[in-house]
């Protein structure tokens, strides 16, 4: 029944978007994953897949408990490439349908998204409609269920489990500020913990900026979507965390590549200033500045090339 609902929605949106054209393009939208799959109002959501056009993508909501019933509403996607679209979950519960939207011959009214509710979402554009994927709106930043928090017996390090990956929480202050409780931390075997690979890409739920995690604790801002794709990253590998957790990570500051002995000082890679790199001219300069060899992190040459040289 979900496909029937989506087909009707596709016809409506398609007629609205292209003025009643008679045939769909060959490549219709396809959803592979959504990140995060559980979100709160005001949070930015990324949908990954294919067949997403540049400007006419709409996200369709159908209530999971009654998927054969009335469509809840549409949200216009903010940005798109061939492989992803993004939208912001409205800060208020009410969403307004696109101009000209008709369902069963009637103008689509403003509709209400409910908190702590499960939905199916799909993407609709001039090429057609995608498959549906499960999505949940939570009532608060911490959701209706406690987070999954793991540690092992011989270490004090606590990890937040997100999907099939784990995120290291660097400090107790960040842990508590994010609203977590130590009573929810579960001690597991090293084998179980290792079954969740460490996250490599991270963002805060209050920002679009994506960072690469290096050395388990330091992060490097990936400046643009073009850089992201040129670096070979996958959008669905991004994990979204509390801003308190992201703020507890440190900026990558001293780097080199395997291809050269040159060491660079990085500035502004947390996004607070214009990012840049500066090559340290000599060993003497390195030592005089108080730098430590143990703080130098090896990164890929393509990552280093992403950053402009300091003026």
Short mmCIF file of C-alpha atoms in Angstrom, two decimals:
data_model
loop_
_atom_site.label_atom_id
_atom_site.label_comp_id
_atom_site.label_asym_id
_atom_site.label_seq_id
_atom_site.Cartn_x
_atom_site.Cartn_y
_atom_site.Cartn_z
CA UNK A 1 0.00 0.00 0.00
CA UNK A 2 2.92 2.32 0.57
CA UNK A 3 3.79 2.11 -3.13
CA UNK A 4 0.21 3.07 -4.03
CA UNK A 5 0.42 6.14 -1.82
CA UNK A 6 3.78 7.08 -3.27
CA UNK A 7 2.51 6.62 -6.80
CA UNK A 8 -0.37 9.00 -6.15
CA UNK A 9 1.97 11.49 -4.56
CA UNK A 10 4.35 11.20 -7.48
CA UNK A 11 1.61 11.95 -9.96
CA UNK A 12 0.57 15.03 -8.01
CA UNK A 13 4.07 16.41 -7.57
CA UNK A 14 5.07 15.48 -11.10
CA UNK A 15 2.15 17.35 -12.61
CA UNK A 16 2.93 20.34 -10.42
CA UNK A 17 6.64 20.33 -11.20
CA UNK A 18 6.67 19.82 -14.97
CA UNK A 19 3.25 21.01 -16.01
CA UNK A 20 1.72 17.69 -16.90
CA UNK A 21 4.47 16.11 -18.96
CA UNK A 22 3.53 12.60 -20.05
CA UNK A 23 6.63 10.48 -19.41
CA UNK A 24 9.07 10.10 -16.59
CA UNK A 25 12.80 10.34 -17.20
CA UNK A 26 14.65 7.04 -17.14
CA UNK A 27 16.44 7.64 -13.84
CA UNK A 28 13.93 7.88 -11.01
CA UNK A 29 14.91 8.80 -7.44
CA UNK A 30 16.27 5.99 -5.26
CA UNK A 31 16.89 6.08 -1.50
CA UNK A 32 19.70 3.95 -0.04
CA UNK A 33 19.88 5.48 3.44
CA UNK A 34 18.99 8.51 5.57
CA UNK A 35 21.21 10.21 8.16
CA UNK A 36 20.23 10.68 10.87
CA UNK A 37 17.30 8.29 10.73
CA UNK A 38 16.03 9.65 14.05
CA UNK A 39 15.94 13.44 14.35
CA UNK A 40 14.48 16.37 16.23
CA UNK A 41 12.81 19.53 14.85
CA UNK A 42 15.34 21.97 13.44
CA UNK A 43 17.85 19.26 12.53
CA UNK A 44 19.26 18.86 9.01
CA UNK A 45 18.66 15.49 7.37
CA UNK A 46 20.61 13.91 4.50
CA UNK A 47 19.03 11.36 2.16
CA UNK A 48 21.50 9.31 0.12
CA UNK A 49 20.82 7.41 -3.07
CA UNK A 50 20.54 8.50 -6.68
CA UNK A 51 18.38 10.15 -9.32
CA UNK A 52 18.02 13.39 -7.39
CA UNK A 53 17.57 16.41 -9.63
CA UNK A 54 18.96 19.84 -8.88
CA UNK A 55 16.03 21.90 -7.65
CA UNK A 56 12.65 20.15 -7.69
CA UNK A 57 13.05 17.54 -4.96
CA UNK A 58 10.34 17.15 -2.31
CA UNK A 59 10.36 14.89 0.73
CA UNK A 60 7.04 13.15 1.27
CA UNK A 61 5.89 12.05 4.75
CA UNK A 62 3.48 9.15 5.38
CA UNK A 63 2.62 8.12 8.92
CA UNK A 64 4.02 4.61 9.52
CA UNK A 65 1.03 3.37 11.52
CA UNK A 66 -1.34 4.13 8.66
CA UNK A 67 0.74 4.05 5.46
CA UNK A 68 -2.28 3.47 3.23
CA UNK A 69 -3.94 6.63 4.52
CA UNK A 70 -3.59 10.32 3.76
CA UNK A 71 -0.21 11.77 2.88
CA UNK A 72 0.99 13.92 5.78
CA UNK A 73 2.79 16.50 3.67
CA UNK A 74 5.82 17.56 1.68
CA UNK A 75 9.01 19.43 2.54
CA UNK A 76 11.06 21.10 -0.18
CA UNK A 77 14.64 19.83 -0.22
CA UNK A 78 17.29 22.51 0.35
CA UNK A 79 20.16 21.13 -1.71
CA UNK A 80 20.88 18.19 -3.96
CA UNK A 81 23.51 16.45 -6.01
CA UNK A 82 23.18 13.27 -8.00
CA UNK A 83 23.76 11.20 -4.86
CA UNK A 84 22.04 13.06 -2.01
CA UNK A 85 19.40 15.59 -1.01
CA UNK A 86 19.03 17.40 2.30
CA UNK A 87 16.20 19.10 4.14
CA UNK A 88 15.63 20.68 7.53
CA UNK A 89 13.00 19.15 9.77
CA UNK A 90 10.71 22.11 10.58
CA UNK A 91 11.23 23.67 13.99
CA UNK A 92 7.45 23.87 14.30
CA UNK A 93 5.18 20.89 13.86
CA UNK A 94 3.26 22.40 10.94
CA UNK A 95 4.49 22.05 7.36
CA UNK A 96 3.00 23.80 4.37
CA UNK A 97 2.62 21.88 1.11
CA UNK A 98 4.12 23.20 -2.15
CA UNK A 99 2.04 25.68 -4.13
CA UNK A 100 -0.35 23.91 -6.46
CA UNK A 101 -0.31 20.65 -4.51
CA UNK A 102 -3.49 18.61 -5.02
CA UNK A 103 -4.52 15.30 -3.46
CA UNK A 104 -7.78 13.69 -4.62
CA UNK A 105 -8.64 16.93 -6.42
CA UNK A 106 -8.35 19.07 -3.30
CA UNK A 107 -5.74 21.63 -2.34
CA UNK A 108 -3.32 20.14 0.18
CA UNK A 109 -3.83 21.86 3.55
CA UNK A 110 -1.04 22.62 6.03
CA UNK A 111 -0.42 19.43 7.97
CA UNK A 112 1.02 18.53 11.33
CA UNK A 113 4.12 16.46 11.97
CA UNK A 114 3.91 14.76 15.33
CA UNK A 115 6.74 14.36 17.81
CA UNK A 116 7.80 10.87 18.95
CA UNK A 117 6.26 9.43 15.79
CA UNK A 118 7.44 7.02 13.08
CA UNK A 119 7.06 7.89 9.39
CA UNK A 120 7.94 6.64 5.96
CA UNK A 121 9.67 9.25 3.82
CA UNK A 122 10.35 9.27 0.11
CA UNK A 123 11.73 11.71 -2.45
CA UNK A 124 9.60 12.96 -5.33
CA UNK A 125 10.76 15.05 -8.30
CA UNK A 126 10.11 15.49 -12.00
CA UNK A 127 11.63 12.05 -12.67
CA UNK A 128 9.20 10.20 -10.41
CA UNK A 129 9.04 8.88 -6.86
CA UNK A 130 11.54 6.88 -4.83
CA UNK A 131 11.14 3.94 -2.53
CA UNK A 132 10.15 4.73 1.07
CA UNK A 133 12.44 4.49 4.10
CA UNK A 134 11.70 4.57 7.82
CA UNK A 135 12.29 7.85 9.67
CA UNK A 136 11.45 8.93 13.22
CA UNK A 137 10.85 12.35 14.75
CA UNK A 138 11.86 12.39 18.40
CA UNK A 139 10.39 14.53 21.14
CA UNK A 140 13.74 15.81 22.42
CA UNK A 141 17.46 15.87 21.70
CA UNK A 142 17.90 12.58 23.51
CA UNK A 143 14.98 10.68 22.08
CA UNK A 144 12.44 8.49 23.77
CA UNK A 145 14.95 5.70 24.42
CA UNK A 146 18.33 5.98 26.16
CA UNK A 147 21.37 6.08 23.87
CA UNK A 148 23.57 3.02 23.41
CA UNK A 149 26.81 3.64 25.33
CA UNK A 150 29.57 1.04 25.52
CA UNK A 151 32.90 0.62 27.27
CA UNK A 152 35.22 -2.30 28.05
CA UNK A 153 36.28 -3.37 31.53
CA UNK A 154 39.95 -2.33 31.34
CA UNK A 155 39.35 1.16 29.93
CA UNK A 156 37.46 4.27 31.00
CA UNK A 157 36.78 5.30 27.40
CA UNK A 158 33.07 5.53 26.61
CA UNK A 159 31.70 5.21 23.09
CA UNK A 160 28.35 6.25 21.66
CA UNK A 161 26.99 3.63 19.28
CA UNK A 162 25.36 5.15 16.18
CA UNK A 163 24.14 2.61 13.65
CA UNK A 164 26.99 0.19 13.06
CA UNK A 165 29.77 2.57 14.14
CA UNK A 166 31.08 3.90 17.44
CA UNK A 167 31.98 7.47 18.38
CA UNK A 168 34.48 8.18 21.13
CA UNK A 169 33.27 10.70 23.74
CA UNK A 170 36.48 12.54 24.72
CA UNK A 171 35.52 13.89 28.13
CA UNK A 172 33.16 13.46 31.07
CA UNK A 173 32.11 17.09 30.67
CA UNK A 174 31.01 16.47 27.08
CA UNK A 175 29.25 13.26 28.14
CA UNK A 176 27.20 15.03 30.81
CA UNK A 177 26.55 18.15 28.70
CA UNK A 178 25.09 15.93 25.97
CA UNK A 179 22.56 14.71 28.52
CA UNK A 180 23.91 11.19 28.97
CA UNK A 181 24.01 9.28 32.27
CA UNK A 182 26.82 7.01 33.41
CA UNK A 183 24.18 4.56 34.62
CA UNK A 184 23.37 3.89 30.94
CA UNK A 185 26.94 2.84 30.05
CA UNK A 186 27.16 -0.90 29.36
CA UNK A 187 30.44 -2.80 29.78
CA UNK A 188 30.96 -5.16 26.84
CA UNK A 189 33.71 -7.44 25.61
CA UNK A 190 36.53 -6.04 23.50
CA UNK A 191 35.31 -8.24 20.65
CA UNK A 192 31.83 -6.73 20.76
CA UNK A 193 33.19 -3.18 20.93
CA UNK A 194 35.56 -3.84 18.03
CA UNK A 195 32.64 -5.07 15.94
CA UNK A 196 31.63 -1.41 15.70
CA UNK A 197 34.30 0.40 13.65
CA UNK A 198 35.28 3.89 14.74
CA UNK A 199 33.42 6.69 12.98
CA UNK A 200 35.54 8.55 10.44
CA UNK A 201 33.19 11.44 9.59
CA UNK A 202 31.32 13.54 12.12
CA UNK A 203 29.05 16.58 12.26
CA UNK A 204 27.05 18.40 14.89
CA UNK A 205 23.27 18.41 14.67
CA UNK A 206 23.32 22.24 14.76
CA UNK A 207 25.69 22.72 11.80
CA UNK A 208 26.20 21.54 8.22
CA UNK A 209 29.98 21.32 8.60
CA UNK A 210 31.44 17.84 8.23
CA UNK A 211 34.75 16.85 9.79
CA UNK A 212 37.13 13.95 9.22
CA UNK A 213 38.27 12.30 12.46
CA UNK A 214 42.01 11.73 12.67
CA UNK A 215 43.92 9.91 15.40
CA UNK A 216 40.62 9.15 17.21
CA UNK A 217 40.44 12.62 18.76
CA UNK A 218 41.38 15.37 16.29
CA UNK A 219 39.19 16.62 13.48
CA UNK A 220 39.70 18.30 10.12
CA UNK A 221 36.97 20.41 8.50
CA UNK A 222 36.10 19.25 4.97
CA UNK A 223 35.51 22.59 3.33
CA UNK A 224 33.06 21.83 0.51
CA UNK A 225 30.89 19.05 -0.90
CA UNK A 226 33.23 18.93 -3.90
CA UNK A 227 36.19 18.35 -1.56
CA UNK A 228 34.19 15.66 0.25
CA UNK A 229 33.52 13.71 -2.92
CA UNK A 230 37.04 14.26 -4.31
CA UNK A 231 38.43 12.78 -1.09
CA UNK A 232 36.42 9.63 -1.76
CA UNK A 233 34.20 9.86 1.30
CA UNK A 234 30.68 8.48 1.44
CA UNK A 235 27.85 10.73 2.63
CA UNK A 236 26.14 7.88 4.46
CA UNK A 237 29.23 7.42 6.68
CA UNK A 238 28.61 10.77 8.43
CA UNK A 239 27.47 10.44 12.05
CA UNK A 240 25.55 13.27 13.71
CA UNK A 241 26.27 14.01 17.37
CA UNK A 242 25.45 16.52 20.07
CA UNK A 243 27.31 19.84 19.64
CA UNK A 244 28.81 19.22 23.08
CA UNK A 245 30.51 16.05 21.87
CA UNK A 246 31.84 17.67 18.70
CA UNK A 247 33.18 20.62 20.71
CA UNK A 248 35.23 18.23 22.85
CA UNK A 249 37.30 17.17 19.84
CA UNK A 250 40.48 19.10 19.07
CA UNK A 251 41.44 20.72 15.81
CA UNK A 252 44.11 19.02 13.74
CA UNK A 253 47.09 21.37 13.98
CA UNK A 254 50.33 19.65 12.88
CA UNK A 255 50.33 17.42 9.80
CA UNK A 256 52.50 15.85 7.17
CA UNK A 257 52.04 13.36 4.34
CA UNK A 258 53.81 10.10 3.55
CA UNK A 259 55.12 11.63 0.35
CA UNK A 260 57.12 14.43 1.97
CA UNK A 261 59.00 15.23 5.20
CA UNK A 262 57.50 18.74 5.22
CA UNK A 263 55.42 19.61 8.28
CA UNK A 264 52.51 22.04 8.11
CA UNK A 265 50.72 24.06 10.76
CA UNK A 266 46.95 24.20 10.18
CA UNK A 267 44.78 27.14 11.18
CA UNK A 268 41.01 27.58 11.21
CA UNK A 269 40.19 23.93 10.53
CA UNK A 270 37.33 23.96 13.05
CA UNK A 271 35.56 26.53 10.91
CA UNK A 272 35.94 29.51 13.26
CA UNK A 273 38.29 31.25 10.82
CA UNK A 274 39.44 30.96 7.22
CA UNK A 275 41.29 27.64 7.06
CA UNK A 276 44.87 27.63 5.85
CA UNK A 277 48.16 25.76 6.08
CA UNK A 278 51.67 27.03 6.72
CA UNK A 279 54.82 25.00 6.02
CA UNK A 280 57.34 24.95 8.86
CA UNK A 281 60.62 26.06 7.30
CA UNK A 282 63.06 24.14 9.49
CA UNK A 283 63.57 21.87 12.49
CA UNK A 284 64.82 24.89 14.42
CA UNK A 285 61.60 26.79 13.74
CA UNK A 286 59.54 23.74 14.76
CA UNK A 287 61.32 23.40 18.10
CA UNK A 288 61.41 27.14 18.79
CA UNK A 289 57.62 27.27 18.41
CA UNK A 290 57.27 24.63 21.13
CA UNK A 291 55.78 21.99 18.85
CA UNK A 292 56.11 18.28 19.64
CA UNK A 293 56.98 15.58 17.13
CA UNK A 294 54.40 13.31 18.77
CA UNK A 295 51.65 15.78 17.80
CA UNK A 296 52.33 15.47 14.06
CA UNK A 297 49.56 13.48 12.32
CA UNK A 298 49.98 11.90 8.89
CA UNK A 299 47.17 12.76 6.47
CA UNK A 300 46.63 12.13 2.79
CA UNK A 301 48.21 14.52 0.31
CA UNK A 302 44.77 15.21 -1.21
CA UNK A 303 43.54 16.33 2.22
CA UNK A 304 46.50 18.65 2.61
CA UNK A 305 45.95 20.06 -0.88
CA UNK A 306 42.36 20.95 0.06
CA UNK A 307 43.61 23.70 2.39
CA UNK A 308 44.88 26.98 0.92
CA UNK A 309 48.34 28.25 1.81
CA UNK A 310 48.48 30.97 4.45
CA UNK A 311 49.08 34.45 3.08
#
